PDB file of C-alpha atoms in Angstrom:
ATOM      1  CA  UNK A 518       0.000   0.000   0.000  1.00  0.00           C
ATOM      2  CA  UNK A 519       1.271   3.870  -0.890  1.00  0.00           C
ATOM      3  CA  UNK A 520       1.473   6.074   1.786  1.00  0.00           C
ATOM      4  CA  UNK A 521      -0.313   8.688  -0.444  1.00  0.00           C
ATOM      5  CA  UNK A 522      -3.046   7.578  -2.717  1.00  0.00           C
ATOM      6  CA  UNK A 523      -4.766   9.774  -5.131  1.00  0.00           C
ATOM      7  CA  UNK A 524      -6.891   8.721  -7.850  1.00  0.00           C
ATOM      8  CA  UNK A 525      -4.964   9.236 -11.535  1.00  0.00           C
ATOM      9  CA  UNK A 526      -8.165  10.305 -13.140  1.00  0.00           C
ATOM     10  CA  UNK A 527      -8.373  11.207 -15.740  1.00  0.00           C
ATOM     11  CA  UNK A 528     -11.463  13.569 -14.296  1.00  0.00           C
ATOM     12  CA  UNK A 529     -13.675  15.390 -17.092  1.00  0.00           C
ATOM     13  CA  UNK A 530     -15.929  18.443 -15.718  1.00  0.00           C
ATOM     14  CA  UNK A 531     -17.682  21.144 -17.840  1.00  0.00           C
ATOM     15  CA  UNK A 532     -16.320  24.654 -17.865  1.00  0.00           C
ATOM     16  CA  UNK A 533     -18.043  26.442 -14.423  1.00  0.00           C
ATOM     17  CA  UNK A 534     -18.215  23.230 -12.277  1.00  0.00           C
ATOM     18  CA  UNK A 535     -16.715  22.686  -9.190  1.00  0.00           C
ATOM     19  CA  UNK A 536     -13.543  20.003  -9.537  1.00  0.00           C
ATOM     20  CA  UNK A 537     -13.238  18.017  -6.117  1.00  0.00           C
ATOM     21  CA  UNK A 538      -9.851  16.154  -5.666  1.00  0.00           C
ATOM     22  CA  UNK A 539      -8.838  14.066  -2.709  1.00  0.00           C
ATOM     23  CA  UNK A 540      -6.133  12.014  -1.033  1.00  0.00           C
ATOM     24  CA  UNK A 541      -5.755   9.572   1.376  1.00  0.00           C
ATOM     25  CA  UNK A 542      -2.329   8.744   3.776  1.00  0.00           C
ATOM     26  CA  UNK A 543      -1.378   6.256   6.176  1.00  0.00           C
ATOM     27  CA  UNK A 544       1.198   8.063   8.015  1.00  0.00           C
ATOM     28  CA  UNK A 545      -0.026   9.987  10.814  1.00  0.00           C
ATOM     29  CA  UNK A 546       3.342  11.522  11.281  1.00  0.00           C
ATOM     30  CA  UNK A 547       2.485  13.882   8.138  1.00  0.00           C
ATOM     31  CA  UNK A 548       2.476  18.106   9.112  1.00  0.00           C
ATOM     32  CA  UNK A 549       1.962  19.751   6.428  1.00  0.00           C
ATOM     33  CA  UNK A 550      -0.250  18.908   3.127  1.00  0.00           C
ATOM     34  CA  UNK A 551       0.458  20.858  -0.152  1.00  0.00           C
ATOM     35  CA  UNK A 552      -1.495  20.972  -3.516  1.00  0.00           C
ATOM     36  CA  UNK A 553       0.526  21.372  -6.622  1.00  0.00           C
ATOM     37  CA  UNK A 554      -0.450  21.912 -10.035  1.00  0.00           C
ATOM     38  CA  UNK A 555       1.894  20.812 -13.351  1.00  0.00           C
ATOM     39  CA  UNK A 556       0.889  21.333 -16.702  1.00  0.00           C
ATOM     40  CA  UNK A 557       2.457  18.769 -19.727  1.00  0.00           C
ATOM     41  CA  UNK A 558       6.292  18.632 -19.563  1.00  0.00           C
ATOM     42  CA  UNK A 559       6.423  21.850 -16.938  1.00  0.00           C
ATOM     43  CA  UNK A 560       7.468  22.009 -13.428  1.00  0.00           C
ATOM     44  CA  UNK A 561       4.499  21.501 -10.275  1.00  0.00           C
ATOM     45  CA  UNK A 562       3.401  25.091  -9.107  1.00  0.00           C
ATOM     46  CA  UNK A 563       2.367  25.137  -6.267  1.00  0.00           C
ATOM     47  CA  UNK A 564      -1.299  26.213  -5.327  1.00  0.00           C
ATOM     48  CA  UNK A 565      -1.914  25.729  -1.621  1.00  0.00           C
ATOM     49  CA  UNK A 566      -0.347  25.007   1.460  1.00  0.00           C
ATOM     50  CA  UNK A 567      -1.880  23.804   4.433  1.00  0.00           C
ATOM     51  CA  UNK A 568      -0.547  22.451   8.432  1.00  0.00           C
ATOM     52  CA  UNK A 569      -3.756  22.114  10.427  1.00  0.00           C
ATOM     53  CA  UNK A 570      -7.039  20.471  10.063  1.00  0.00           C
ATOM     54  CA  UNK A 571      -9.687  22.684   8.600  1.00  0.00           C
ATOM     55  CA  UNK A 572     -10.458  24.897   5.363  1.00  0.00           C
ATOM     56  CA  UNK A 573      -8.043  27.153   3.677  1.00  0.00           C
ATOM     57  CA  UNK A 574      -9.106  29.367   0.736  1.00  0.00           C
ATOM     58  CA  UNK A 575      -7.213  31.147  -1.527  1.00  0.00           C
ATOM     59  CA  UNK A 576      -9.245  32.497  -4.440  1.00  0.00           C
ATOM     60  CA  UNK A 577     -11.009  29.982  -6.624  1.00  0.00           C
ATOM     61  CA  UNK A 578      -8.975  27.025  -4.468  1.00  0.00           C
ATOM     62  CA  UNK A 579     -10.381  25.302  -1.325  1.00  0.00           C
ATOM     63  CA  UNK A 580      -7.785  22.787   0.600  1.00  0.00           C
ATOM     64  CA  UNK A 581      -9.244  21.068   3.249  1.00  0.00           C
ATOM     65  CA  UNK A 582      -7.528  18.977   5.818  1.00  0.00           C
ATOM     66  CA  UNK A 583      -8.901  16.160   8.212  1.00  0.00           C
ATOM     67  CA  UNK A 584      -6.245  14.618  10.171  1.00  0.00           C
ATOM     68  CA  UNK A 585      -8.359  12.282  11.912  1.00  0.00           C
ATOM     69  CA  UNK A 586      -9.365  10.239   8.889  1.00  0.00           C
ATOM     70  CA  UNK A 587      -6.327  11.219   7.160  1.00  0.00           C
ATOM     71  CA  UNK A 588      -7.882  12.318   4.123  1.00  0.00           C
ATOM     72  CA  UNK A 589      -7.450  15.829   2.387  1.00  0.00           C
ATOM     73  CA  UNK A 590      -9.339  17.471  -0.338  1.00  0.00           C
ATOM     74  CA  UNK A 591      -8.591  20.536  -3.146  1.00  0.00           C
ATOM     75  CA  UNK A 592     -11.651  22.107  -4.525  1.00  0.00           C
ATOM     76  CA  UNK A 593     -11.653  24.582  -7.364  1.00  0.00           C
ATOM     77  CA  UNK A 594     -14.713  26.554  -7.815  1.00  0.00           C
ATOM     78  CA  UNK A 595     -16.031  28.044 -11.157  1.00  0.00           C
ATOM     79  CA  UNK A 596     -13.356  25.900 -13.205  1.00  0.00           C
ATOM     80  CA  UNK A 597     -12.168  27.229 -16.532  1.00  0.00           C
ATOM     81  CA  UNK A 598     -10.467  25.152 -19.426  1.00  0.00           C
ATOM     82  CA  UNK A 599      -6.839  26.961 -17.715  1.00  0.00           C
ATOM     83  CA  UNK A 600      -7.447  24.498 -15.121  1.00  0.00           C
ATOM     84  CA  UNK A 601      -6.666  21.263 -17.015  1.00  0.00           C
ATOM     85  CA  UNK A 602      -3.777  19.772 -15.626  1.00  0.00           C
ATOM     86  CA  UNK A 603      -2.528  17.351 -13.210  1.00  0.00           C
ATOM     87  CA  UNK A 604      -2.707  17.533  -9.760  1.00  0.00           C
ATOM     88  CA  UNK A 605      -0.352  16.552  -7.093  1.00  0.00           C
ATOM     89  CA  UNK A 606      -0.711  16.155  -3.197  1.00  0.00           C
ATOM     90  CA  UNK A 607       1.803  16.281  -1.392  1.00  0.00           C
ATOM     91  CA  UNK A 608       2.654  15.761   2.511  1.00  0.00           C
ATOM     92  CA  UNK A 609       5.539  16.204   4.632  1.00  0.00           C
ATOM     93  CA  UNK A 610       7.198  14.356   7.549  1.00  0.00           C
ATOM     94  CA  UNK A 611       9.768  16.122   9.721  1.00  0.00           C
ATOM     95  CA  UNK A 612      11.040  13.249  11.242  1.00  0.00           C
ATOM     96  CA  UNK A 613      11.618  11.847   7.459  1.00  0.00           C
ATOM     97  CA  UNK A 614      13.943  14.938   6.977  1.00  0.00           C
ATOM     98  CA  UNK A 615      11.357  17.358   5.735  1.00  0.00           C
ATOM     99  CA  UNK A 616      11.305  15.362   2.122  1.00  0.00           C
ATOM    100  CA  UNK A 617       7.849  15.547   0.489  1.00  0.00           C
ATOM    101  CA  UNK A 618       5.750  12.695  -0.257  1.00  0.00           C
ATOM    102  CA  UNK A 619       3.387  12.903  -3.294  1.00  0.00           C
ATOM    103  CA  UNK A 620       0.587  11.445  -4.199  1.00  0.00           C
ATOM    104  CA  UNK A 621       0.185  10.323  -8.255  1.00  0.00           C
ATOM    105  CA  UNK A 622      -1.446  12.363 -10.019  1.00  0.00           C
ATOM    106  CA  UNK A 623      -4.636  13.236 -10.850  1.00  0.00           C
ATOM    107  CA  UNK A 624      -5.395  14.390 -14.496  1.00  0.00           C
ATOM    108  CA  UNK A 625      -8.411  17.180 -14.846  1.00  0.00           C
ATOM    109  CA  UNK A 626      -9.931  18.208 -18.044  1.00  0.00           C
ATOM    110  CA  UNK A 627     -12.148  20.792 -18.086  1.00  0.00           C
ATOM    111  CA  UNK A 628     -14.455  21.181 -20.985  1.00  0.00           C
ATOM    112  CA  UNK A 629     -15.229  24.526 -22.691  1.00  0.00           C
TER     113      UNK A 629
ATOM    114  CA  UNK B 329       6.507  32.754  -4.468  1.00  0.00           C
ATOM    115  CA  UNK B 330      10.408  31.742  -4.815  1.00  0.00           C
ATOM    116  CA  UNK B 331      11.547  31.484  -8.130  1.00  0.00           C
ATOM    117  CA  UNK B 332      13.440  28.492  -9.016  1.00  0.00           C
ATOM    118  CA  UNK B 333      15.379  28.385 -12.823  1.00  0.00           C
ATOM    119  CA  UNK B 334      16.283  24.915 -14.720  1.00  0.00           C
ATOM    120  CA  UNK B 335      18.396  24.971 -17.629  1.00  0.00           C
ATOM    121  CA  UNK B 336      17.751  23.073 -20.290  1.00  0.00           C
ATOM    122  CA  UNK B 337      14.195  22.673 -20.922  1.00  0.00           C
ATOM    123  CA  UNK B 338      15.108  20.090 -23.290  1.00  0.00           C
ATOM    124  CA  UNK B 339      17.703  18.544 -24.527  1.00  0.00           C
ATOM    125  CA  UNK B 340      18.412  15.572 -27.506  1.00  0.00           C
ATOM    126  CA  UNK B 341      22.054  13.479 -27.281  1.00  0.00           C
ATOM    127  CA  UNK B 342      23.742  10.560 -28.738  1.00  0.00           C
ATOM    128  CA  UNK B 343      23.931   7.104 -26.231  1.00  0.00           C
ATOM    129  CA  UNK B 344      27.254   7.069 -24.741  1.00  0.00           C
ATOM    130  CA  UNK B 345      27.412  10.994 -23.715  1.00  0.00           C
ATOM    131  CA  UNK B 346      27.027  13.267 -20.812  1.00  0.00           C
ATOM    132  CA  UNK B 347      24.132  16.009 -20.133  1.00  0.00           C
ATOM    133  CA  UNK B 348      24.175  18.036 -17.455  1.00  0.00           C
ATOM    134  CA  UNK B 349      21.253  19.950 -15.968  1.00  0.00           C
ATOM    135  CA  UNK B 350      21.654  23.261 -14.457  1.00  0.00           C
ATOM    136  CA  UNK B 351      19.253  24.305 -11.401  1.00  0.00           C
ATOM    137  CA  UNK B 352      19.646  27.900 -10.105  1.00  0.00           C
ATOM    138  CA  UNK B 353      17.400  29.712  -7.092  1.00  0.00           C
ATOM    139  CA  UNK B 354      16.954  33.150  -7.928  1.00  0.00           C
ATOM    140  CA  UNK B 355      15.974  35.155  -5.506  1.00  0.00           C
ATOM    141  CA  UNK B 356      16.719  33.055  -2.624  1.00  0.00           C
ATOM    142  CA  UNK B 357      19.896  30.762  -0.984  1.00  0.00           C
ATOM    143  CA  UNK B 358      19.211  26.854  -0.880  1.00  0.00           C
ATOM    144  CA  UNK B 359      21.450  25.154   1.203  1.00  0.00           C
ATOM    145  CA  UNK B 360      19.112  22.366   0.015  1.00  0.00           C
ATOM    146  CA  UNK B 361      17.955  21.195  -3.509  1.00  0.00           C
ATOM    147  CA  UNK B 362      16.163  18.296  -4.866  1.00  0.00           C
ATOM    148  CA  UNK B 363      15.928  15.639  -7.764  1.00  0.00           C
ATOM    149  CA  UNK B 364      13.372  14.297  -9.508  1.00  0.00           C
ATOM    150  CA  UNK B 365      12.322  12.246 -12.403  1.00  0.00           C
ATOM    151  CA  UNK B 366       9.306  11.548 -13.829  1.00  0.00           C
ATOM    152  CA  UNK B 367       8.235   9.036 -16.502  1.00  0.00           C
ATOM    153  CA  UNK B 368       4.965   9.570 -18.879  1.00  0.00           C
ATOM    154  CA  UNK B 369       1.737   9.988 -16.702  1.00  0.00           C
ATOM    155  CA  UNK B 370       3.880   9.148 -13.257  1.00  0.00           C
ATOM    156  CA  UNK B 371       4.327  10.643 -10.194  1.00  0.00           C
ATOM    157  CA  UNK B 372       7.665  12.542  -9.083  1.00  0.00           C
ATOM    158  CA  UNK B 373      10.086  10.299  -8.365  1.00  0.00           C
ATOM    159  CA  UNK B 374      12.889  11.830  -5.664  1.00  0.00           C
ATOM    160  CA  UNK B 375      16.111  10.626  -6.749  1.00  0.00           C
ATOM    161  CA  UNK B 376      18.691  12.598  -4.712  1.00  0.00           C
ATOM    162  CA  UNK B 377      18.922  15.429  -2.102  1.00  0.00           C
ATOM    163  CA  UNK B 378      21.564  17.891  -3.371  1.00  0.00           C
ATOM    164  CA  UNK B 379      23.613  19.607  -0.188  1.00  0.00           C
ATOM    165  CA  UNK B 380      25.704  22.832  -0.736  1.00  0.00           C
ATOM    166  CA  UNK B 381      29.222  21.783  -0.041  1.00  0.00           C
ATOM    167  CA  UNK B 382      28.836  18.305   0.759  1.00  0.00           C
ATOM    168  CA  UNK B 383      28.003  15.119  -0.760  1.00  0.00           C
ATOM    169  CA  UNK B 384      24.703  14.367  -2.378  1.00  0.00           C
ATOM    170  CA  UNK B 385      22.404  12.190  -0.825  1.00  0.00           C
ATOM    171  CA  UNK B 386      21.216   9.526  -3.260  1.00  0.00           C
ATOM    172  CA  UNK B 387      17.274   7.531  -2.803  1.00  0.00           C
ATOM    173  CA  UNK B 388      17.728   4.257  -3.127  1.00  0.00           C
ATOM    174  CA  UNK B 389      18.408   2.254  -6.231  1.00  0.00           C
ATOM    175  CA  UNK B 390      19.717   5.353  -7.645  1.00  0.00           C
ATOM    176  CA  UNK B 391      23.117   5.087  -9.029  1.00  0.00           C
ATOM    177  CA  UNK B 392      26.098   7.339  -7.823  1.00  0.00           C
ATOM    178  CA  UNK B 393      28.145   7.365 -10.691  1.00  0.00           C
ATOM    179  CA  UNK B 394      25.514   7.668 -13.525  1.00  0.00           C
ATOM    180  CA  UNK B 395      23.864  10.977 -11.453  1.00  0.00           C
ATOM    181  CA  UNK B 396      26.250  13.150 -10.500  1.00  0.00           C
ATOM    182  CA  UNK B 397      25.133  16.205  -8.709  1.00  0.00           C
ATOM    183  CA  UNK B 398      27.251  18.820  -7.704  1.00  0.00           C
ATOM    184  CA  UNK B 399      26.342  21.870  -5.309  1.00  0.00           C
ATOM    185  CA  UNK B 400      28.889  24.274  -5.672  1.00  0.00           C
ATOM    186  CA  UNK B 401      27.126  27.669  -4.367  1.00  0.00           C
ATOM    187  CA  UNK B 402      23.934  28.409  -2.367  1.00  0.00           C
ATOM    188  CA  UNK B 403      21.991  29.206  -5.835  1.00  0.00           C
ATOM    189  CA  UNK B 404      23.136  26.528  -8.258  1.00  0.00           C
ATOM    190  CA  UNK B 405      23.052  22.475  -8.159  1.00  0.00           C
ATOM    191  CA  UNK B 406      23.750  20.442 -11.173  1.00  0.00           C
ATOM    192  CA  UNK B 407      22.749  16.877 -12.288  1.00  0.00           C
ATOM    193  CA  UNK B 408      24.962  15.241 -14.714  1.00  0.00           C
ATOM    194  CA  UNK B 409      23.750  12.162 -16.151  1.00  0.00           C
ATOM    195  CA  UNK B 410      26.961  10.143 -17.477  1.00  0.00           C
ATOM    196  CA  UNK B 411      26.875   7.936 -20.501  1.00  0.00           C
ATOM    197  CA  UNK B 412      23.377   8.509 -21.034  1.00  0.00           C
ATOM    198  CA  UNK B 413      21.391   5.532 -22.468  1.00  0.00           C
ATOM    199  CA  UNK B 414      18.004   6.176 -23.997  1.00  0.00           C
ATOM    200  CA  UNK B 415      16.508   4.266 -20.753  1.00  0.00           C
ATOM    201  CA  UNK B 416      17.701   7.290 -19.131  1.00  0.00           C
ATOM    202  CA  UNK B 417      15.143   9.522 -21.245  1.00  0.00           C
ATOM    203  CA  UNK B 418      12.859  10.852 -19.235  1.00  0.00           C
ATOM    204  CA  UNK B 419      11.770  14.057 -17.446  1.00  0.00           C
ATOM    205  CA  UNK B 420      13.957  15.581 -14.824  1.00  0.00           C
ATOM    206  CA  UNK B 421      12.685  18.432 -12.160  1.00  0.00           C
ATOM    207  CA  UNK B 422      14.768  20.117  -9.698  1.00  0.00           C
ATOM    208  CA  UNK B 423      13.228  21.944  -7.104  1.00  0.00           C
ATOM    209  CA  UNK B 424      14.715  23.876  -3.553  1.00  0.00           C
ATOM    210  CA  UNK B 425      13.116  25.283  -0.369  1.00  0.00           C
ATOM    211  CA  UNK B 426      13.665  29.203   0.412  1.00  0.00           C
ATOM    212  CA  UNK B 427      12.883  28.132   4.114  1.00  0.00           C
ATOM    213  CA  UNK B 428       9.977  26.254   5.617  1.00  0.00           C
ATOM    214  CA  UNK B 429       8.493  23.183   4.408  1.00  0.00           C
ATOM    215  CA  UNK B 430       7.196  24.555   1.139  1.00  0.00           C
ATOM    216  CA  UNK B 431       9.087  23.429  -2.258  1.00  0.00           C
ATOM    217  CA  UNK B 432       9.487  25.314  -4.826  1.00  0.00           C
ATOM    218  CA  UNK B 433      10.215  23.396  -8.613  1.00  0.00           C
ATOM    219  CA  UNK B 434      11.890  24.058 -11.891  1.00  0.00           C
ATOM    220  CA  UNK B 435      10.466  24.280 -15.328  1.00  0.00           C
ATOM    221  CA  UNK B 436      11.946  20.566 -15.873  1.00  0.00           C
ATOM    222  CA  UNK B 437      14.123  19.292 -18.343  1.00  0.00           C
ATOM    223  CA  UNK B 438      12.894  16.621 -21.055  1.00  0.00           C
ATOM    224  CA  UNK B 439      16.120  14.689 -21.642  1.00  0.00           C
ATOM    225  CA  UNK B 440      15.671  12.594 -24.991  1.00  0.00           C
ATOM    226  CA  UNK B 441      18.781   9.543 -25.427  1.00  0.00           C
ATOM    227  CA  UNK B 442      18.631   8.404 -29.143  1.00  0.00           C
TER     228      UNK B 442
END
């Protein structure tokens, strides 16, 4: 079993819909949770950034966090064909030597 | 957020020679930088931790000799990839940390091996 899993997708909305992406983890050690975004043959970017349980918004982007059931979400409201891409969770253990973990992938389309 | 500058974004060479990858923080120091490599439709694989003024620190099953990395100042780290084989084609990301836990990546570099 991964210690991130993420579904690869590929995950086809309409232009204006809400995209909902998720991960799960096994290690409860994880601190922080980052979302990253990386276009075809470019570097990740990264979108949010996240230590606690709970919301964070930032613009269109909602990360949400739930330690207890180890699970953490990335919402994107009012989604526009500039959104296709893969996304990439990410967590981090400080005890692992602050290296990031990521999850696989998952590949958004959204349709004009 | 920190800008982080790879060098080439692609590059094509013969089997049997050497490519090296440049990976430059500009507006910040990184005592730290990192390696990756990704494959079509994969995840980011970490293949070494690059340490200014020391020795790298290479992920398992990663070989030494065939990824060199070199960390010469607090803004550049290079990855050399020695008598390159077309397995070795694949997509390589570096990326560094201004401070904190967040990681900051590269534009990447599609290395093609004919």
């Amino acid at each position: 079993q991964k210690e991130v899993e993420q579904d690869p997708g590929p995950l086809s909305v309409p232009e204006g819909a809400i995209v909902s992406l998720n991960c799960t983890y096994s290690n409860s050690a994880f601190q922080y949770f980052m979302w990253y975004r990386q276009y075809s043959r470019k570097g990740p970017e990264l979108l949010m950034y996240t230590y606690s349980s709970g919301n964070k918004e930032d613009g269109r982007f909602t990360a949400q966090v739930d330690k207890s059931s180890k699970y953490i979400s990335l919402f994107i409201r009012d989604s526009q064909p500039s959104d296709s891409a893969t996304y990439l969770c990410a967590m981090n253990d400080k005890a692992a030597g602050n290296k990031l973990t990521f999850g696989g992938g998952t590949r958004v389309l959204v349709k004009p | 957020g920190a800008v982080v500058s790879q060098h080439p974004s692609r590059v094509i060479c013969k089997s049997g020679t050497s490519v090296k990858i440049e990976c430059r923080s500009l507006d910040f120091q990184a005592t730290t930088m990192f390696w990756y490599r990704q494959f079509p439709k994969q995840s980011l694989m970490l293949m070494a931790t690059s340490n200014e003024g020391s020795k790298a620190t290479y992920e398992q099953g990663v070989e030494k000799d065939k990824f060199l990395i070199n960390h010469a100042s607090l803004t550049l780290s290079t990855l050399t990839v020695t008598s390159a084989h077309p397995e070795d084609s694949s997509f390589y990301i570096c990326s560094a940390k201004p401070g904190g836990v967040k990681l900051f990546f590269g534009s990447g570099t599609q290395l093609s091996v004919l």
